[in-house]
XYZ file of C-alpha atoms in Angstrom:
79
model
C 96.717 99.723 82.990
C 100.435 100.420 83.348
C 99.677 103.214 85.847
C 97.648 100.809 87.988
C 100.562 98.368 87.913
C 103.085 101.045 88.942
C 100.854 102.247 91.782
C 100.449 98.782 93.300
C 104.116 97.927 92.716
C 105.128 100.865 94.905
C 102.807 99.604 97.646
C 103.791 95.942 97.409
C 107.451 95.741 96.392
C 108.037 92.045 97.052
C 104.893 90.794 95.331
C 104.162 89.818 91.754
C 101.426 92.195 90.589
C 98.951 90.603 88.171
C 96.265 92.665 86.452
C 93.223 90.737 85.279
C 90.939 91.982 82.500
C 88.103 89.741 81.260
C 89.909 86.603 82.395
C 93.212 87.583 80.772
C 96.093 88.006 83.217
C 98.752 90.581 82.406
C 101.819 91.937 84.157
C 104.749 94.195 83.306
C 108.495 94.636 83.788
C 110.319 92.091 85.951
C 107.072 90.524 87.182
C 106.564 89.154 83.686
C 109.632 86.963 84.224
C 108.353 85.722 87.578
C 104.902 84.589 86.409
C 106.192 81.056 85.808
C 107.139 80.666 89.493
C 103.646 81.325 90.874
C 102.757 77.633 90.690
C 105.663 76.806 93.039
C 103.608 78.135 95.983
C 106.498 80.087 97.484
C 106.175 83.526 95.910
C 103.651 86.141 97.031
C 101.374 87.689 94.443
C 98.394 90.002 94.093
C 95.654 89.758 91.463
C 93.765 92.997 90.697
C 90.760 93.140 88.400
C 89.120 96.127 86.689
C 86.882 96.852 89.700
C 89.969 97.059 91.937
C 89.011 93.845 93.718
C 92.258 92.623 95.221
C 93.159 88.992 95.840
C 96.321 88.856 97.929
C 98.137 85.532 98.286
C 100.805 85.284 100.998
C 103.084 82.383 101.794
C 105.307 81.957 104.830
C 108.389 81.806 102.626
C 108.509 84.503 99.963
C 111.197 83.768 97.382
C 110.489 86.850 95.268
C 114.022 88.236 95.477
C 115.594 84.810 94.963
C 113.640 84.147 91.761
C 114.314 87.677 90.558
C 118.069 87.178 90.927
C 117.875 83.794 89.206
C 116.051 85.289 86.230
C 118.460 88.207 85.871
C 121.505 85.918 86.086
C 120.007 83.555 83.509
C 119.360 86.489 81.189
C 122.977 87.642 81.586
C 124.335 84.209 80.805
C 122.086 83.688 77.783
C 122.834 87.102 76.288
């Protein structure tokens, strides 16, 4: 599952990669921090299930890098 994530992350760098298995959504690394921003409707993401069916959601404004910086700065301040 991690290999599938790494493969798609290299293809889609500015997207949150979500792997879905039997209705359970899972992600890794920095995308795990960005899962909470998906409901804001301004971050692009891709959902991939076990059959490699891909659901790609694009918005005109992609704030992937902005949210990533916010999360890293918050983690620095908290720690």
